[in-house]
Short mmCIF file of N, CA and C in Angstrom, two decimals:
data_model
loop_
_atom_site.label_atom_id
_atom_site.label_comp_id
_atom_site.label_asym_id
_atom_site.label_seq_id
_atom_site.Cartn_x
_atom_site.Cartn_y
_atom_site.Cartn_z
N UNK A 22 131.41 101.70 63.46
CA UNK A 22 130.90 102.92 63.58
C UNK A 22 131.49 103.73 64.65
N UNK A 23 131.58 104.99 64.50
CA UNK A 23 132.08 105.73 65.61
C UNK A 23 131.22 106.53 66.32
N UNK A 24 131.59 106.95 67.48
CA UNK A 24 130.72 107.72 68.17
C UNK A 24 131.05 109.48 68.02
N UNK A 25 130.01 110.01 68.37
CA UNK A 25 130.12 111.52 68.46
C UNK A 25 130.01 112.12 69.75
N UNK A 26 130.01 111.32 70.77
CA UNK A 26 129.91 111.77 72.15
C UNK A 26 128.31 111.61 72.65
N UNK A 27 127.31 111.68 71.78
CA UNK A 27 125.99 111.51 72.53
C UNK A 27 125.27 110.25 71.97
N UNK A 28 126.02 109.57 71.21
CA UNK A 28 125.41 108.43 70.68
C UNK A 28 126.43 107.71 69.55
N UNK A 29 126.36 106.31 69.65
CA UNK A 29 127.09 105.54 68.65
C UNK A 29 126.16 104.95 67.48
N UNK A 30 126.79 104.44 66.33
CA UNK A 30 126.09 103.79 65.59
C UNK A 30 126.36 102.26 65.72
N UNK A 31 125.28 101.41 65.90
CA UNK A 31 125.44 99.94 66.21
C UNK A 31 124.33 99.37 65.02
N UNK A 32 125.10 98.05 64.82
CA UNK A 32 124.04 97.49 63.89
C UNK A 32 122.81 97.01 64.60
N UNK A 33 121.67 96.85 63.85
CA UNK A 33 120.45 96.71 64.32
C UNK A 33 119.67 95.64 63.15
N UNK A 34 119.40 94.47 63.71
CA UNK A 34 118.84 93.43 62.56
C UNK A 34 117.34 93.33 63.05
N UNK A 35 116.54 93.23 62.07
CA UNK A 35 115.31 92.98 62.01
C UNK A 35 114.99 91.93 61.18
N UNK A 36 113.94 90.89 61.76
CA UNK A 36 113.69 89.62 60.90
C UNK A 36 113.37 89.89 59.52
N UNK A 37 114.08 89.12 58.67
CA UNK A 37 113.99 89.11 57.14
C UNK A 37 114.63 90.49 56.39
N UNK A 38 115.34 91.23 57.10
CA UNK A 38 116.12 92.24 56.49
C UNK A 38 117.75 92.18 56.94
N UNK A 39 118.58 92.64 56.01
CA UNK A 39 119.73 92.86 56.60
C UNK A 39 120.11 93.82 57.67
N UNK A 40 120.96 93.66 58.41
CA UNK A 40 121.45 94.70 59.40
C UNK A 40 121.63 96.07 58.97
N UNK A 41 121.37 97.00 59.78
CA UNK A 41 121.46 98.41 59.36
C UNK A 41 122.08 99.18 60.65
N UNK A 42 122.85 100.10 60.36
CA UNK A 42 123.40 101.02 61.46
C UNK A 42 122.48 101.97 61.66
N UNK A 43 122.17 102.07 63.09
CA UNK A 43 121.32 103.18 63.46
C UNK A 43 122.28 103.70 64.72
N UNK A 44 121.86 105.28 64.89
CA UNK A 44 122.38 105.72 66.04
C UNK A 44 121.87 105.71 67.29
N UNK A 45 122.61 105.10 68.29
CA UNK A 45 122.01 105.07 69.63
C UNK A 45 122.41 106.01 70.50
N UNK A 46 121.34 106.66 71.01
CA UNK A 46 121.42 107.90 71.83
C UNK A 46 121.61 107.36 73.25
N UNK A 47 123.09 107.93 73.80
CA UNK A 47 123.10 107.89 75.19
C UNK A 47 123.25 109.00 75.88
N UNK A 48 122.36 109.29 77.01
CA UNK A 48 122.24 110.30 77.68
C UNK A 48 123.70 110.62 78.35
N UNK A 49 123.79 112.23 78.54
CA UNK A 49 125.14 112.56 79.17
C UNK A 49 125.47 111.91 80.68
N UNK A 50 124.15 111.94 81.29
CA UNK A 50 124.31 111.26 82.67
C UNK A 50 123.28 110.24 82.69
N UNK A 51 123.67 108.86 82.41
CA UNK A 51 122.58 107.78 82.23
C UNK A 51 121.83 107.65 83.85
N UNK A 52 122.63 108.03 84.72
CA UNK A 52 121.99 107.76 86.34
C UNK A 52 120.96 108.58 86.31
N UNK A 53 121.08 109.83 86.12
CA UNK A 53 120.06 110.87 86.33
C UNK A 53 118.92 110.81 85.62
N UNK A 54 119.25 110.32 84.15
CA UNK A 54 118.22 110.26 83.08
C UNK A 54 117.42 108.84 83.41
N UNK A 55 117.63 107.94 84.30
CA UNK A 55 117.26 106.76 84.73
C UNK A 55 116.04 106.78 85.76
N UNK A 56 116.49 107.91 86.66
CA UNK A 56 115.66 108.25 87.71
C UNK A 56 114.06 108.56 87.25
N UNK A 57 113.05 108.03 88.31
CA UNK A 57 111.75 108.65 88.01
C UNK A 57 111.51 109.63 88.76
N UNK A 58 111.23 110.86 88.21
CA UNK A 58 110.71 111.84 88.93
C UNK A 58 109.27 112.16 89.16
N UNK A 59 108.64 111.57 90.05
CA UNK A 59 107.19 111.95 90.11
C UNK A 59 106.62 113.09 90.05
N UNK A 60 105.61 113.45 89.31
CA UNK A 60 104.96 114.54 88.81
C UNK A 60 104.39 115.29 90.03
N UNK A 61 104.43 116.46 90.25
CA UNK A 61 103.62 117.16 91.30
C UNK A 61 102.82 118.46 90.76
N UNK A 62 103.32 118.91 89.64
CA UNK A 62 102.61 120.07 88.93
C UNK A 62 101.72 119.56 88.02
N UNK A 63 100.58 120.44 87.98
CA UNK A 63 99.68 119.89 86.90
C UNK A 63 100.21 119.88 85.60
N UNK A 64 100.26 119.02 84.99
CA UNK A 64 100.87 118.64 83.57
C UNK A 64 100.46 119.64 82.50
N UNK A 65 99.13 120.17 82.70
CA UNK A 65 98.61 121.14 81.34
C UNK A 65 99.47 122.53 81.66
N UNK A 66 100.24 122.66 80.79
CA UNK A 66 101.09 123.87 80.74
C UNK A 66 100.45 125.14 80.88
N UNK A 67 101.15 126.14 81.40
CA UNK A 67 100.52 127.58 81.03
C UNK A 67 101.02 127.98 80.03
N UNK A 68 99.96 128.77 79.22
CA UNK A 68 100.31 129.30 77.99
C UNK A 68 101.11 130.65 78.14
N UNK A 69 102.57 130.23 78.25
CA UNK A 69 103.43 131.64 78.57
C UNK A 69 104.50 131.44 77.63
N UNK A 70 105.20 132.57 77.44
CA UNK A 70 106.56 132.40 76.70
C UNK A 70 107.52 132.82 77.64
N UNK A 71 108.74 132.65 77.09
CA UNK A 71 109.94 132.53 78.09
C UNK A 71 110.28 133.77 78.38
N UNK A 72 110.21 134.93 77.61
CA UNK A 72 110.42 136.20 77.79
C UNK A 72 109.09 137.09 78.55
N UNK A 73 108.10 136.36 78.98
CA UNK A 73 107.03 136.98 79.73
C UNK A 73 107.58 137.51 81.40
N UNK A 74 108.61 136.91 81.68
CA UNK A 74 108.90 137.23 82.94
C UNK A 74 108.01 136.53 84.02
N UNK A 75 107.36 135.51 83.73
CA UNK A 75 106.46 134.90 84.52
C UNK A 75 106.81 133.53 85.16
N UNK A 76 107.21 133.36 86.39
CA UNK A 76 108.06 132.14 86.90
C UNK A 76 107.18 130.85 86.35
N UNK A 77 106.00 130.86 86.43
CA UNK A 77 105.15 129.74 85.89
C UNK A 77 105.75 129.18 84.60
N UNK A 78 106.23 129.95 83.83
CA UNK A 78 107.00 129.55 82.61
C UNK A 78 107.99 128.59 82.76
N UNK A 79 108.89 128.95 83.88
CA UNK A 79 110.03 128.00 84.18
C UNK A 79 109.85 126.73 85.03
N UNK A 80 108.51 127.01 85.98
CA UNK A 80 108.30 125.92 86.64
C UNK A 80 107.53 124.77 85.69
N UNK A 81 106.69 125.31 84.69
CA UNK A 81 106.08 124.55 84.04
C UNK A 81 106.92 123.53 83.12
N UNK A 82 108.13 124.35 82.58
CA UNK A 82 109.08 123.52 81.82
C UNK A 82 109.73 122.63 82.73
N UNK A 83 110.22 123.27 83.71
CA UNK A 83 111.17 122.18 84.53
C UNK A 83 110.19 120.98 84.95
N UNK A 84 109.10 120.97 85.31
CA UNK A 84 108.19 119.89 85.38
C UNK A 84 108.09 118.82 84.32
N UNK A 85 108.05 119.46 83.19
CA UNK A 85 108.02 118.67 81.91
C UNK A 85 109.50 117.94 81.72
N UNK A 86 110.48 118.66 82.01
CA UNK A 86 111.97 118.32 81.76
C UNK A 86 112.27 117.18 83.08
N UNK A 87 111.79 116.86 83.99
CA UNK A 87 111.85 116.18 85.00
C UNK A 87 111.28 114.92 84.55
N UNK A 88 110.20 114.83 83.70
CA UNK A 88 109.39 113.54 83.26
C UNK A 88 110.38 112.98 82.49
N UNK A 89 111.31 113.49 81.82
CA UNK A 89 112.01 112.78 80.91
C UNK A 89 113.67 112.70 81.41
N UNK A 90 113.88 113.02 82.71
CA UNK A 90 114.97 112.79 83.40
C UNK A 90 116.13 113.77 83.12
N UNK A 91 115.70 114.91 82.69
CA UNK A 91 116.73 116.06 82.29
C UNK A 91 116.53 117.15 83.37
N UNK A 92 117.50 116.32 84.53
CA UNK A 92 117.23 117.01 85.77
C UNK A 92 118.08 118.73 85.93
N UNK A 93 119.38 118.52 85.20
CA UNK A 93 120.12 119.79 85.24
C UNK A 93 119.38 120.92 84.54
N UNK A 94 118.77 120.64 83.46
CA UNK A 94 118.18 121.71 82.72
C UNK A 94 116.85 122.24 83.66
N UNK A 95 116.21 121.20 84.30
CA UNK A 95 115.06 121.60 85.19
C UNK A 95 115.62 122.31 86.48
N UNK A 96 116.70 122.05 87.05
CA UNK A 96 117.32 122.60 88.24
C UNK A 96 117.60 124.13 87.73
N UNK A 97 118.08 124.29 86.61
CA UNK A 97 118.54 125.63 85.97
C UNK A 97 117.08 126.55 85.64
N UNK A 98 116.05 125.94 85.29
CA UNK A 98 114.86 126.58 85.03
C UNK A 98 114.25 127.01 86.79
N UNK A 99 114.27 126.16 87.55
CA UNK A 99 113.89 126.34 88.68
C UNK A 99 114.49 127.56 89.52
N UNK A 100 115.94 127.59 89.23
CA UNK A 100 116.72 128.67 89.62
C UNK A 100 116.32 130.11 89.08
N UNK A 101 115.78 130.02 87.92
CA UNK A 101 115.44 131.17 87.24
C UNK A 101 113.80 131.63 87.87
N UNK A 102 113.29 130.67 87.98
CA UNK A 102 111.80 130.91 88.59
C UNK A 102 112.14 131.62 90.04
N UNK A 103 112.97 130.97 90.73
CA UNK A 103 113.24 131.62 92.18
C UNK A 103 113.89 133.06 92.17
N UNK A 104 114.61 133.31 90.99
CA UNK A 104 115.12 134.65 90.76
C UNK A 104 114.03 135.65 90.54
N UNK A 105 113.20 135.03 89.98
CA UNK A 105 112.15 136.14 89.54
C UNK A 105 111.03 136.14 90.69
N UNK A 106 110.80 135.31 91.40
CA UNK A 106 109.99 135.12 92.61
C UNK A 106 110.53 134.37 93.61
N UNK A 107 111.28 134.88 94.88
CA UNK A 107 112.25 134.21 95.69
C UNK A 107 111.38 133.20 96.63
N UNK A 108 110.20 133.34 96.71
CA UNK A 108 109.12 132.47 97.43
C UNK A 108 108.20 131.63 96.36
N UNK A 109 108.68 131.24 95.32
CA UNK A 109 107.83 130.52 94.34
C UNK A 109 107.46 129.03 94.95
N UNK A 110 106.36 128.71 95.45
CA UNK A 110 106.05 127.49 96.01
C UNK A 110 106.18 126.27 95.13
N UNK A 111 105.89 126.45 93.95
CA UNK A 111 106.05 125.33 92.80
C UNK A 111 107.42 125.02 92.48
N UNK A 112 108.44 126.16 92.61
CA UNK A 112 109.83 125.88 92.30
C UNK A 112 110.47 125.04 93.46
N UNK A 113 110.00 125.46 94.81
CA UNK A 113 110.36 124.82 96.08
C UNK A 113 109.85 123.31 96.14
N UNK A 114 108.57 123.04 95.60
CA UNK A 114 108.13 121.64 95.58
C UNK A 114 108.89 121.06 94.42
N UNK A 115 109.09 121.36 93.45
CA UNK A 115 109.87 120.75 92.38
C UNK A 115 111.42 120.34 92.65
N UNK A 116 111.84 121.28 93.51
CA UNK A 116 113.16 121.08 94.04
C UNK A 116 113.23 119.98 95.05
N UNK A 117 112.07 119.82 95.98
CA UNK A 117 111.82 118.75 96.86
C UNK A 117 111.88 117.53 96.07
N UNK A 118 111.11 117.49 94.95
CA UNK A 118 110.93 116.18 94.21
C UNK A 118 112.27 115.69 93.80
N UNK A 119 113.11 116.69 93.46
CA UNK A 119 114.42 116.28 92.89
C UNK A 119 115.11 115.52 94.12
N UNK A 120 115.19 116.29 95.32
CA UNK A 120 115.74 115.89 96.41
C UNK A 120 115.35 114.48 96.74
N UNK A 121 113.91 114.25 96.82
CA UNK A 121 113.38 112.92 97.07
C UNK A 121 113.96 111.85 96.33
N UNK A 122 113.95 112.33 95.01
CA UNK A 122 114.33 111.12 94.15
C UNK A 122 115.78 110.81 94.17
N UNK A 123 116.59 111.74 94.39
CA UNK A 123 118.04 111.39 94.62
C UNK A 123 118.42 111.08 96.26
N UNK A 124 117.36 110.69 96.85
CA UNK A 124 117.62 110.23 98.16
C UNK A 124 118.37 111.34 99.44
N UNK A 125 117.97 112.60 99.17
CA UNK A 125 118.31 113.69 100.02
C UNK A 125 117.01 114.03 100.86
N UNK A 126 116.71 113.09 101.69
CA UNK A 126 115.47 113.10 102.62
C UNK A 126 115.20 114.37 103.41
N UNK A 127 116.54 114.80 104.21
CA UNK A 127 116.44 116.19 104.83
C UNK A 127 116.10 117.29 103.94
N UNK A 128 116.78 117.33 103.00
CA UNK A 128 116.81 118.43 102.04
C UNK A 128 115.23 118.47 101.41
N UNK A 129 114.79 117.29 101.08
CA UNK A 129 113.47 117.06 100.44
C UNK A 129 112.51 117.88 101.43
N UNK A 130 112.64 117.49 102.70
CA UNK A 130 111.54 117.92 103.73
C UNK A 130 111.73 119.45 103.71
N UNK A 131 112.73 119.64 104.01
CA UNK A 131 113.15 121.42 104.05
C UNK A 131 112.61 122.20 102.97
N UNK A 132 112.67 121.71 101.64
CA UNK A 132 112.05 122.35 100.58
C UNK A 132 110.49 122.25 100.44
N UNK A 133 110.19 120.97 100.71
CA UNK A 133 108.63 120.76 100.76
C UNK A 133 107.78 121.85 101.75
N UNK A 134 108.63 121.97 103.10
CA UNK A 134 108.31 122.92 104.01
C UNK A 134 108.00 124.17 103.49
N UNK A 135 109.32 124.73 102.63
CA UNK A 135 109.39 126.15 102.11
C UNK A 135 108.09 126.01 101.11
N UNK A 136 107.91 125.32 100.42
CA UNK A 136 106.98 125.19 99.59
C UNK A 136 105.32 125.42 100.09
N UNK A 137 105.28 124.76 101.29
CA UNK A 137 104.09 124.84 101.82
C UNK A 137 103.93 126.29 102.76
N UNK A 138 104.86 126.70 103.06
CA UNK A 138 105.15 128.11 103.81
C UNK A 138 104.74 129.19 102.70
N UNK A 139 105.37 129.02 101.44
CA UNK A 139 105.12 130.08 100.63
C UNK A 139 103.84 130.17 100.20
N UNK A 140 103.16 128.99 100.19
CA UNK A 140 101.75 129.15 99.64
C UNK A 140 101.09 127.83 100.30
N UNK A 141 100.32 128.51 101.58
CA UNK A 141 99.66 127.26 102.32
C UNK A 141 98.48 126.61 101.81
N UNK A 142 97.96 127.41 100.61
CA UNK A 142 96.86 126.78 99.92
C UNK A 142 96.98 125.88 98.85
N UNK A 143 98.58 125.75 98.51
CA UNK A 143 98.95 124.93 97.30
C UNK A 143 98.74 123.47 97.47
N UNK A 144 97.91 122.93 96.54
CA UNK A 144 97.86 121.36 96.60
C UNK A 144 99.38 120.86 96.10
N UNK A 145 100.11 121.57 95.04
CA UNK A 145 101.18 120.97 94.63
C UNK A 145 102.40 120.96 95.90
N UNK A 146 102.22 121.97 96.65
CA UNK A 146 103.07 121.86 97.81
C UNK A 146 102.83 120.65 98.61
N UNK A 147 101.62 120.51 99.02
CA UNK A 147 101.07 119.53 99.74
C UNK A 147 101.54 118.05 99.11
N UNK A 148 101.21 117.74 98.02
CA UNK A 148 101.95 116.65 97.12
C UNK A 148 103.41 116.29 97.23
N UNK A 149 104.13 117.57 97.13
CA UNK A 149 105.49 117.31 97.54
C UNK A 149 105.93 116.90 98.81
N UNK A 150 105.17 117.46 99.86
CA UNK A 150 105.40 117.22 101.25
C UNK A 150 104.93 115.89 101.43
N UNK A 151 104.05 115.29 100.70
CA UNK A 151 103.72 113.94 101.11
C UNK A 151 104.69 113.06 100.32
N UNK A 152 105.60 113.21 99.48
CA UNK A 152 106.44 112.39 99.06
C UNK A 152 107.66 112.53 99.97
N UNK A 153 108.00 113.73 100.52
CA UNK A 153 109.13 113.97 101.73
C UNK A 153 108.74 113.44 102.86
N UNK A 154 107.48 113.23 103.17
CA UNK A 154 106.99 112.41 104.43
C UNK A 154 107.18 110.96 104.24
N UNK A 155 106.82 110.53 102.85
CA UNK A 155 106.94 109.15 102.82
C UNK A 155 108.06 108.71 102.82
N UNK A 156 108.99 109.45 102.19
CA UNK A 156 110.48 109.00 102.43
C UNK A 156 111.32 109.07 103.67
N UNK A 157 110.49 109.63 104.65
CA UNK A 157 110.65 109.56 106.19
C UNK A 157 110.04 108.60 106.83
N UNK A 158 109.26 107.87 105.94
CA UNK A 158 108.44 106.47 106.54
C UNK A 158 107.19 107.14 107.45
N UNK A 159 106.82 108.33 107.28
CA UNK A 159 105.67 108.79 107.80
C UNK A 159 104.47 109.05 106.84
N UNK A 160 103.92 107.70 107.04
CA UNK A 160 102.74 107.40 105.82
C UNK A 160 101.67 107.97 106.42
N UNK A 161 101.43 108.15 107.67
CA UNK A 161 100.32 108.85 108.23
C UNK A 161 100.06 110.31 107.83
N UNK A 162 101.30 110.91 108.01
CA UNK A 162 101.66 112.44 107.87
C UNK A 162 101.29 112.51 106.19
N UNK A 163 102.13 111.64 105.42
CA UNK A 163 101.84 111.73 103.90
C UNK A 163 100.34 111.58 103.69
N UNK A 164 99.80 110.75 104.06
CA UNK A 164 98.11 110.62 103.88
C UNK A 164 97.46 111.85 104.19
N UNK A 165 97.72 112.37 105.36
CA UNK A 165 97.04 113.68 105.81
C UNK A 165 97.39 114.98 104.89
N UNK A 166 98.70 114.81 104.34
CA UNK A 166 99.13 115.94 103.49
C UNK A 166 98.14 116.13 102.22
N UNK A 167 97.91 114.64 101.65
CA UNK A 167 97.13 114.58 100.68
C UNK A 167 95.44 114.66 100.67
N UNK A 168 95.13 114.33 101.90
CA UNK A 168 93.76 114.71 102.17
C UNK A 168 93.62 116.27 102.22
N UNK A 169 94.50 117.13 102.68
CA UNK A 169 94.46 118.31 102.72
C UNK A 169 94.60 118.93 101.24
N UNK A 170 95.40 118.49 100.42
CA UNK A 170 95.55 118.80 98.95
C UNK A 170 94.34 118.74 98.29
N UNK A 171 93.60 117.57 98.36
CA UNK A 171 92.48 117.64 97.70
C UNK A 171 91.26 118.58 98.32
N UNK A 172 91.30 118.68 99.72
CA UNK A 172 90.41 119.87 100.20
C UNK A 172 90.97 121.30 99.47
N UNK A 173 92.15 121.52 99.49
CA UNK A 173 92.38 122.74 99.00
C UNK A 173 92.11 122.97 97.41
N UNK A 174 92.18 121.73 96.58
CA UNK A 174 92.27 121.92 95.47
C UNK A 174 91.42 120.60 94.61
N UNK A 175 90.08 120.54 94.94
CA UNK A 175 89.38 119.48 94.71
C UNK A 175 89.40 119.18 93.14
N UNK A 176 89.86 119.99 92.19
CA UNK A 176 89.92 119.79 90.70
C UNK A 176 91.50 119.46 90.32
N UNK A 177 92.30 118.86 91.22
CA UNK A 177 93.60 118.51 90.94
C UNK A 177 93.69 117.27 90.69
N UNK A 178 93.87 116.92 89.48
CA UNK A 178 93.85 115.24 89.27
C UNK A 178 95.04 114.51 89.86
N UNK A 179 96.26 115.30 89.85
CA UNK A 179 97.43 114.75 90.47
C UNK A 179 97.21 114.47 91.96
N UNK A 180 96.72 115.39 92.70
CA UNK A 180 96.37 115.27 94.02
C UNK A 180 95.44 113.88 94.21
N UNK A 181 94.29 113.74 93.56
CA UNK A 181 93.54 112.65 93.71
C UNK A 181 94.06 111.46 93.46
N UNK A 182 95.19 111.28 92.23
CA UNK A 182 95.92 110.07 91.76
C UNK A 182 96.78 109.69 92.88
N UNK A 183 97.60 110.74 93.53
CA UNK A 183 98.68 110.47 94.54
C UNK A 183 97.62 109.84 95.99
N UNK A 184 96.68 110.66 96.09
CA UNK A 184 95.71 110.03 97.46
C UNK A 184 95.33 108.52 97.03
N UNK A 185 94.98 108.53 95.97
CA UNK A 185 94.47 106.93 95.64
C UNK A 185 95.64 105.91 95.97
N UNK A 186 96.92 106.29 95.59
CA UNK A 186 98.09 105.52 96.00
C UNK A 186 98.14 105.21 97.37
N UNK A 187 98.42 106.51 98.10
CA UNK A 187 98.56 106.26 99.57
C UNK A 187 97.37 105.55 100.25
N UNK A 188 96.21 105.60 99.75
CA UNK A 188 95.16 105.02 100.75
C UNK A 188 95.31 103.60 100.29
N UNK A 189 95.66 103.21 98.97
CA UNK A 189 95.69 101.77 98.61
C UNK A 189 97.10 101.19 99.48
N UNK A 190 97.92 101.79 99.93
CA UNK A 190 99.08 101.37 100.77
C UNK A 190 98.55 101.05 102.01
N UNK A 191 97.43 101.67 102.69
CA UNK A 191 96.94 101.62 103.70
C UNK A 191 95.83 100.60 103.76
N UNK A 192 95.66 99.88 102.69
CA UNK A 192 94.56 98.97 102.39
C UNK A 192 93.09 99.54 102.43
N UNK A 193 93.05 100.85 102.27
CA UNK A 193 91.72 101.40 101.98
C UNK A 193 91.18 101.21 100.62
N UNK A 194 90.86 100.01 100.32
CA UNK A 194 90.88 99.88 98.69
C UNK A 194 89.63 100.65 98.19
N UNK A 195 88.44 100.55 98.87
CA UNK A 195 87.06 101.36 98.15
C UNK A 195 87.49 102.83 98.18
N UNK A 196 88.14 103.42 99.17
CA UNK A 196 88.46 105.06 99.26
C UNK A 196 89.54 105.10 98.05
N UNK A 197 90.47 103.93 98.12
CA UNK A 197 91.41 104.31 96.94
C UNK A 197 90.86 104.33 95.61
N UNK A 198 89.99 103.45 95.27
CA UNK A 198 89.27 103.57 94.14
C UNK A 198 88.56 104.79 93.77
N UNK A 199 87.80 105.32 94.74
CA UNK A 199 87.04 106.41 94.52
C UNK A 199 88.03 107.57 94.33
N UNK A 200 89.15 107.63 94.84
CA UNK A 200 90.11 108.48 94.65
C UNK A 200 90.55 108.42 93.02
N UNK A 201 90.79 107.21 92.87
CA UNK A 201 91.32 107.00 91.54
C UNK A 201 90.34 107.27 90.30
N UNK A 202 89.09 106.92 90.67
CA UNK A 202 87.99 107.30 89.56
C UNK A 202 87.88 108.95 89.46
N UNK A 203 88.06 109.61 90.51
CA UNK A 203 88.05 110.99 90.70
C UNK A 203 89.15 111.71 89.78
N UNK A 204 90.20 111.08 89.96
CA UNK A 204 91.29 111.29 89.21
C UNK A 204 91.47 111.20 87.69
N UNK A 205 90.71 110.15 87.42
CA UNK A 205 90.42 109.84 85.95
C UNK A 205 89.37 110.73 85.42
N UNK A 206 88.35 111.13 86.21
CA UNK A 206 87.26 111.91 85.60
C UNK A 206 87.75 113.13 85.51
N UNK A 207 88.66 113.87 86.29
CA UNK A 207 89.10 115.26 86.28
C UNK A 207 90.19 115.24 85.07
N UNK A 208 91.04 114.30 84.83
CA UNK A 208 91.86 114.49 83.58
C UNK A 208 92.34 113.00 83.05
N UNK A 209 91.38 112.43 82.21
CA UNK A 209 91.51 111.13 81.58
C UNK A 209 92.90 110.75 80.97
N UNK A 210 93.59 112.03 80.57
CA UNK A 210 94.85 111.78 79.91
C UNK A 210 96.01 111.49 80.74
N UNK A 211 95.83 111.77 82.17
CA UNK A 211 96.85 111.54 82.99
C UNK A 211 97.29 110.29 83.32
N UNK A 212 98.47 109.95 82.87
CA UNK A 212 99.07 108.78 82.93
C UNK A 212 99.11 107.97 84.37
N UNK A 213 99.26 108.64 85.24
CA UNK A 213 99.42 108.48 86.75
C UNK A 213 98.21 107.82 87.26
#
């Protein structure tokens, strides 16, 4: 079989059937696609259209693109969001997550700081900051950022799930379970 650049045809055999050729998709950048970008933006998308001129369309789409490792497209959407709103907290938070995942710790902390500065009441910014702090081994700071996140947005399931994770790392098992239950009650469909 021949490849087209995005995939190759390879023989695949299943029990009791002769081999058949199927297209195997290979991402353009396997390393980027294999990285896990933790979610920080509420996964429920805003009901917006691309031509609305609302930066939330781009931050929401960028967040979804990151969940499948399409970092270049996500970065382009974040640039569009910041062109529309130069101090968009969610865009900075998502850029921070890209930096955390790509082990650019200083950049991640700077971007998370910009996210908090742009919107001090944003739980999303505090979640991103917690990841940047954790990357710098500041677990107490990360825990504090998450405690602040759930105070700012008690209905944010992602913040509660992340808080559960950090509490567990400190051995606060009862408190961790409480936070996890809160996250599950707020959004039962949240895989985190």
